[in-house]
PDB file of C-alpha atoms in Angstrom:
ATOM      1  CA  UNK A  28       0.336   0.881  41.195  1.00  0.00           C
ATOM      2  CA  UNK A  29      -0.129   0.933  45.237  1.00  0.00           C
ATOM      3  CA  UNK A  30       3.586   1.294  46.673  1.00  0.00           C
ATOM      4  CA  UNK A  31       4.248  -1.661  49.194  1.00  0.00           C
ATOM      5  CA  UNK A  32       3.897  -0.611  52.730  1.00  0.00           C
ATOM      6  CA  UNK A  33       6.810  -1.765  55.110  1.00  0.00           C
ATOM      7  CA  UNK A  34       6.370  -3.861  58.244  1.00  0.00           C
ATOM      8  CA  UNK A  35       7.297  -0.896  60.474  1.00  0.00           C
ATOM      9  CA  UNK A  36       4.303   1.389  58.823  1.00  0.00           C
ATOM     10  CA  UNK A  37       1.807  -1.694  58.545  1.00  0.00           C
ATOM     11  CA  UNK A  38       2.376  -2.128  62.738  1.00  0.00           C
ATOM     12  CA  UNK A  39       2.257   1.622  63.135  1.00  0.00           C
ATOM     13  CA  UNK A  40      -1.474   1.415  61.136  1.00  0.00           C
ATOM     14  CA  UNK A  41      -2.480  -1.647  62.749  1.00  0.00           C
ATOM     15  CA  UNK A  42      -1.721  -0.193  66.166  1.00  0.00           C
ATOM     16  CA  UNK A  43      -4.024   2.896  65.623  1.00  0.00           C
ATOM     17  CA  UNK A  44      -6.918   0.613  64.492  1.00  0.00           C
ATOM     18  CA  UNK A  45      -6.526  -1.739  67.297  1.00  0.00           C
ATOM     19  CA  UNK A  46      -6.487   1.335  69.882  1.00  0.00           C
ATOM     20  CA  UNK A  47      -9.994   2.824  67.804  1.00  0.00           C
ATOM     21  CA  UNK A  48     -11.772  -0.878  67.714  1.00  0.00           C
ATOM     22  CA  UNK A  49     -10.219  -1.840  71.657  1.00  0.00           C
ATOM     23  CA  UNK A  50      -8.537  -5.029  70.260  1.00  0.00           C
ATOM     24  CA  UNK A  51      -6.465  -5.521  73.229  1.00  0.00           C
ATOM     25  CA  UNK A  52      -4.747  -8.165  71.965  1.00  0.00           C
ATOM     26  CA  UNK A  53      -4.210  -6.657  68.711  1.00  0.00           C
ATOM     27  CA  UNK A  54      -2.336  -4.127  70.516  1.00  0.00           C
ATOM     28  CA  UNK A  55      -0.118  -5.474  73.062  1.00  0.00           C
ATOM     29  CA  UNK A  56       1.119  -7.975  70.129  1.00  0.00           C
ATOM     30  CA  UNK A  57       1.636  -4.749  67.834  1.00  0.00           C
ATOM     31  CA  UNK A  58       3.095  -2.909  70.887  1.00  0.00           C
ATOM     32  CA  UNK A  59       5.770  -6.302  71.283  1.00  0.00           C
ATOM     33  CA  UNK A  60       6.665  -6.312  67.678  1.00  0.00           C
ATOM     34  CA  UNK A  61       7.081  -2.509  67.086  1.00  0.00           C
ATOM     35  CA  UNK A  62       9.413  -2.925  70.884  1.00  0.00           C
ATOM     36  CA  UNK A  63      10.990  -5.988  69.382  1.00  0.00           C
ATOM     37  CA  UNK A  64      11.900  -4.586  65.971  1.00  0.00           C
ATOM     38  CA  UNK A  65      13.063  -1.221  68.244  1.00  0.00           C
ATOM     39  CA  UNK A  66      15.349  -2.885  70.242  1.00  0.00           C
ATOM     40  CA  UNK A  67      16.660  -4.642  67.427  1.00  0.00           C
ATOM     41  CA  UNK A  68      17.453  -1.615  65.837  1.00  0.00           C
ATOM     42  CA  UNK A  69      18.922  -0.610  68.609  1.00  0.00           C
ATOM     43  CA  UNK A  70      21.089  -3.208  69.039  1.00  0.00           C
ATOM     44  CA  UNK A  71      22.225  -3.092  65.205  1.00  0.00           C
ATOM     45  CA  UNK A  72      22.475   0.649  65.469  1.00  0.00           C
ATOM     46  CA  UNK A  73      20.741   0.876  62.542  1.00  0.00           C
ATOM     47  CA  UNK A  74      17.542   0.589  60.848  1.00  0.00           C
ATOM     48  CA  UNK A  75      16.340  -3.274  59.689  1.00  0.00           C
ATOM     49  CA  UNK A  76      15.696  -3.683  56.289  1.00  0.00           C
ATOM     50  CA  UNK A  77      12.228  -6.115  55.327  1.00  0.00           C
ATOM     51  CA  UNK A  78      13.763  -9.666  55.824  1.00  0.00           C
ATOM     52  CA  UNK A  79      15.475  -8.686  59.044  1.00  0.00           C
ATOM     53  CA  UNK A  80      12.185  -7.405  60.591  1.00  0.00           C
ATOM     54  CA  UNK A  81      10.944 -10.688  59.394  1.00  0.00           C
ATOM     55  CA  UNK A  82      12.978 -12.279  61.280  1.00  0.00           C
ATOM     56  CA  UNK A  83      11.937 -10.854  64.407  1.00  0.00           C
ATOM     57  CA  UNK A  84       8.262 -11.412  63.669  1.00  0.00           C
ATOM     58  CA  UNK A  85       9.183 -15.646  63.120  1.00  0.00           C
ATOM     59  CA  UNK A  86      11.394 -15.108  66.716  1.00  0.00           C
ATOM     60  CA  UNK A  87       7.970 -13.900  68.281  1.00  0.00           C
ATOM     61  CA  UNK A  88       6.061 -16.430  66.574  1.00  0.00           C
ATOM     62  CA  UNK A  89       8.037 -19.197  67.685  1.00  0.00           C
ATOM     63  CA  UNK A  90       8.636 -17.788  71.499  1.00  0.00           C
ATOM     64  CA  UNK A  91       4.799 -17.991  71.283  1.00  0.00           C
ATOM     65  CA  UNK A  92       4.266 -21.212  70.090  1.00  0.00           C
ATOM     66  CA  UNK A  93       6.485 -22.574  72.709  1.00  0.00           C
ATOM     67  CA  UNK A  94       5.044 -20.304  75.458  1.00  0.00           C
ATOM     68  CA  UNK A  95       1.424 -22.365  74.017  1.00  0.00           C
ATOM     69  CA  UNK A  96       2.874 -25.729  74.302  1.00  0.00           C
ATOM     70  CA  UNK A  97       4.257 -24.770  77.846  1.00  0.00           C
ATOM     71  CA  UNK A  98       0.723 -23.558  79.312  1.00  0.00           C
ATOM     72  CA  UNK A  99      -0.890 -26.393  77.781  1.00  0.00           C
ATOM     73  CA  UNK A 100       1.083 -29.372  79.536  1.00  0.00           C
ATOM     74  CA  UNK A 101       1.287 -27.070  82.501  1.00  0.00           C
ATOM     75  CA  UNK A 102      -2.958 -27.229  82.168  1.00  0.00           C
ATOM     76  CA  UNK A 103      -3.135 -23.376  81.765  1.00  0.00           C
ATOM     77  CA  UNK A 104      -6.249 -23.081  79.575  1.00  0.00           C
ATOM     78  CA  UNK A 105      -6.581 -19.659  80.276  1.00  0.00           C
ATOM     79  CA  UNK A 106      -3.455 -18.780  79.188  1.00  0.00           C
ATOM     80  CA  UNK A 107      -3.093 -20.621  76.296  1.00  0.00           C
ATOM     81  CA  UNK A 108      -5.899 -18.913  74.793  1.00  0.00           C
ATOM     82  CA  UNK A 109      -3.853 -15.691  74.989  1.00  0.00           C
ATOM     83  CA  UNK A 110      -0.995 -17.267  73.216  1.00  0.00           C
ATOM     84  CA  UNK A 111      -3.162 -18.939  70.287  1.00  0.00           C
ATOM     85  CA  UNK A 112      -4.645 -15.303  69.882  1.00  0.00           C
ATOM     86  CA  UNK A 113      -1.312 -13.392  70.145  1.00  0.00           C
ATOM     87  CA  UNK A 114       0.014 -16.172  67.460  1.00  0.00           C
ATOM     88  CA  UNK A 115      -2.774 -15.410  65.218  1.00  0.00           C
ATOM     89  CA  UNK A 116      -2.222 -11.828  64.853  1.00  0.00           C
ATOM     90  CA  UNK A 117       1.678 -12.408  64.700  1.00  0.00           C
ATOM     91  CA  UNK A 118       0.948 -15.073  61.643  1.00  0.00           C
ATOM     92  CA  UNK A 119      -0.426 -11.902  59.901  1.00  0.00           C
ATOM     93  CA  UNK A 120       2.639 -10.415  59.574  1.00  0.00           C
ATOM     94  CA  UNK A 121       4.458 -13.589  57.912  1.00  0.00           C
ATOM     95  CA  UNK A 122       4.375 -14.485  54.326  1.00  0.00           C
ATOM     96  CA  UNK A 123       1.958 -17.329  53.150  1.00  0.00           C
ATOM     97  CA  UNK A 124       3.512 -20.581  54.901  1.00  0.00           C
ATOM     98  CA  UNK A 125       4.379 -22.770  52.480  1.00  0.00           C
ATOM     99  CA  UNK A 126       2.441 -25.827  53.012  1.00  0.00           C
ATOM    100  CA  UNK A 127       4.456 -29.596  54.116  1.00  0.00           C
ATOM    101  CA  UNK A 128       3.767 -30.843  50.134  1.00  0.00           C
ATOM    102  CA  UNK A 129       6.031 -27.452  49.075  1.00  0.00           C
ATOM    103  CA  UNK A 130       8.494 -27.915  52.060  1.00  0.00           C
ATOM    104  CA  UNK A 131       9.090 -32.100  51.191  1.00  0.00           C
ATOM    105  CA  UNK A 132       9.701 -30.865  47.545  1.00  0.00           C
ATOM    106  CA  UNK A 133      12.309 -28.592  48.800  1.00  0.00           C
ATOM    107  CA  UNK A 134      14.100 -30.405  51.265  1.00  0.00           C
ATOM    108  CA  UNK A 135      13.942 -33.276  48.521  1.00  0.00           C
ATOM    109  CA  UNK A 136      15.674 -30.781  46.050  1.00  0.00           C
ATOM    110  CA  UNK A 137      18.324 -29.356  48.625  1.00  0.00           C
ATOM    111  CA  UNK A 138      19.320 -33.013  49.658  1.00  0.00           C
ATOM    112  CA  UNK A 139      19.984 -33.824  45.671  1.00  0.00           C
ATOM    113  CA  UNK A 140      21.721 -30.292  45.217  1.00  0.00           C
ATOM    114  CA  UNK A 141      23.990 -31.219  48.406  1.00  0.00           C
ATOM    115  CA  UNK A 142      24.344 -34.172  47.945  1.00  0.00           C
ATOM    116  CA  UNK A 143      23.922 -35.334  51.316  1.00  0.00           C
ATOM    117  CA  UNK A 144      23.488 -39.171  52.140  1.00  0.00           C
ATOM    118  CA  UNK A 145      23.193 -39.427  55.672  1.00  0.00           C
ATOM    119  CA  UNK A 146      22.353 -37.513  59.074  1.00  0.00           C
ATOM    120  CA  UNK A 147      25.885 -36.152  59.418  1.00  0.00           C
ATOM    121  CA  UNK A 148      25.017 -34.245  56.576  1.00  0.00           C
ATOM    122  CA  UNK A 149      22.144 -32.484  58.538  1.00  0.00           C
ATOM    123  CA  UNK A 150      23.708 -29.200  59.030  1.00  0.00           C
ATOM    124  CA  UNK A 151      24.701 -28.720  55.573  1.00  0.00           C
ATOM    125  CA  UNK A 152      21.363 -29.571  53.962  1.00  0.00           C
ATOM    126  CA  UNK A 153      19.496 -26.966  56.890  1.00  0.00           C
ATOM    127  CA  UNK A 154      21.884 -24.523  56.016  1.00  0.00           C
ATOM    128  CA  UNK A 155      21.324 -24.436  52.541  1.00  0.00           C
ATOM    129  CA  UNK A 156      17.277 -24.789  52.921  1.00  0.00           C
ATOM    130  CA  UNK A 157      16.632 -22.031  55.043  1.00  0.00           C
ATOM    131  CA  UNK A 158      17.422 -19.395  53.161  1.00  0.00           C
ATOM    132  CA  UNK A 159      15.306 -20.885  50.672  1.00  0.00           C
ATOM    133  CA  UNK A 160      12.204 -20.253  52.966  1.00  0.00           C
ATOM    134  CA  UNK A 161      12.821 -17.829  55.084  1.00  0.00           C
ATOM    135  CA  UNK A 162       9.647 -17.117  57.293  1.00  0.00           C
ATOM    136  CA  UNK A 163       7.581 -19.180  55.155  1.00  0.00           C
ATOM    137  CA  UNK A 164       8.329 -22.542  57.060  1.00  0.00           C
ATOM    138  CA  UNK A 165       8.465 -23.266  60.780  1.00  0.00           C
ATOM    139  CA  UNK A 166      11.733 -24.584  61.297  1.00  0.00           C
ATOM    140  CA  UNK A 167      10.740 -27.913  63.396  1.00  0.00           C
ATOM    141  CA  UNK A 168       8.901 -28.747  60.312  1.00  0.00           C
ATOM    142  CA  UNK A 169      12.097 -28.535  57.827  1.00  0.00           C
ATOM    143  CA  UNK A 170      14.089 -30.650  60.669  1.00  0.00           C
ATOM    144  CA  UNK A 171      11.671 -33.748  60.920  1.00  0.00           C
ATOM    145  CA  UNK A 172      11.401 -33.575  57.080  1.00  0.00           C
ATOM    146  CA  UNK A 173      15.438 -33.497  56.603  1.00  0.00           C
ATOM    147  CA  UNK A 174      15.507 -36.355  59.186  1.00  0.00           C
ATOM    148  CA  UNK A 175      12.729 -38.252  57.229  1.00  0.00           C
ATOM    149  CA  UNK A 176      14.985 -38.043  54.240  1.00  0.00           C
ATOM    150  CA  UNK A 177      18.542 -38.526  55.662  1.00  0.00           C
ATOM    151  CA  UNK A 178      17.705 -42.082  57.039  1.00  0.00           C
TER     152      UNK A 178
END
């Protein structure tokens, strides 16, 4: 049975293939995440466990997506093919996203197990969802759902 590799030793392999097949973009996203999961590290004063590098990876996903949107109302084609590239290598590193079918059924479920009724009971039903699909759903997603359901 093949031990599970951590995110820390997957970037650390995936950086030394990218540097042999000159993937630049490959790298400098590897490069960000290893710096980003560094300085996180740093700032814990400790090392992350699996989710909490996780988390970093989804913060670096969505800065990215929002970077994408930016340079695409701003008219910057060029540069919003960098950021759909740099988001598809950072999507590698996520679990599967679970698709909006999975993510209705479990906002559904959280809004029965809350029992919330109405939009003032937003925070309590996103509270209790998230950890539920943590890095496997974008968070804008869960939000319009929620909304679609608290009426």
């Amino acid at each position: 049975m093949a031990v599970p590799v951590t995110l820390l030793e997957r970037l650390t392999q995936d950086m030394k293939t990218a540097m042999k097949e000159k993937d630049k973009t490959k790298l400098s996203v590897v490069r960000m995440l290893r710096s980003s999961i560094k300085n996180k590290e740093i700032e814990l004063g400790r090392s992350l466990d699996e989710d909490e590098a996780l988390q970093v990876v989804s913060k670096e996903l969505k800065q990215q997506k929002d970077s994408l949107s930016e340079f695409e109302r701003a008219g910057r084609d060029d540069l919003a093919e960098k950021a759909r590239g740099e988001i598809a290598v950072l999507e590698q590193y996520l679990p599967e996203q679970l698709s909006e079918e999975e993510i209705r059924a479990i906002v559904q479920e959280t809004i029965q197990e809350t029992g919330a009724s109405s939009k003032k009971d937003m925070g309590k039903v996103m509270g209790a969802i998230m950890p539920k699909v943590k890095g496997r759903a974008d968070g804008k997603v869960i939000n319009r759902l929620v909304q679609e359901f608290l009426q």
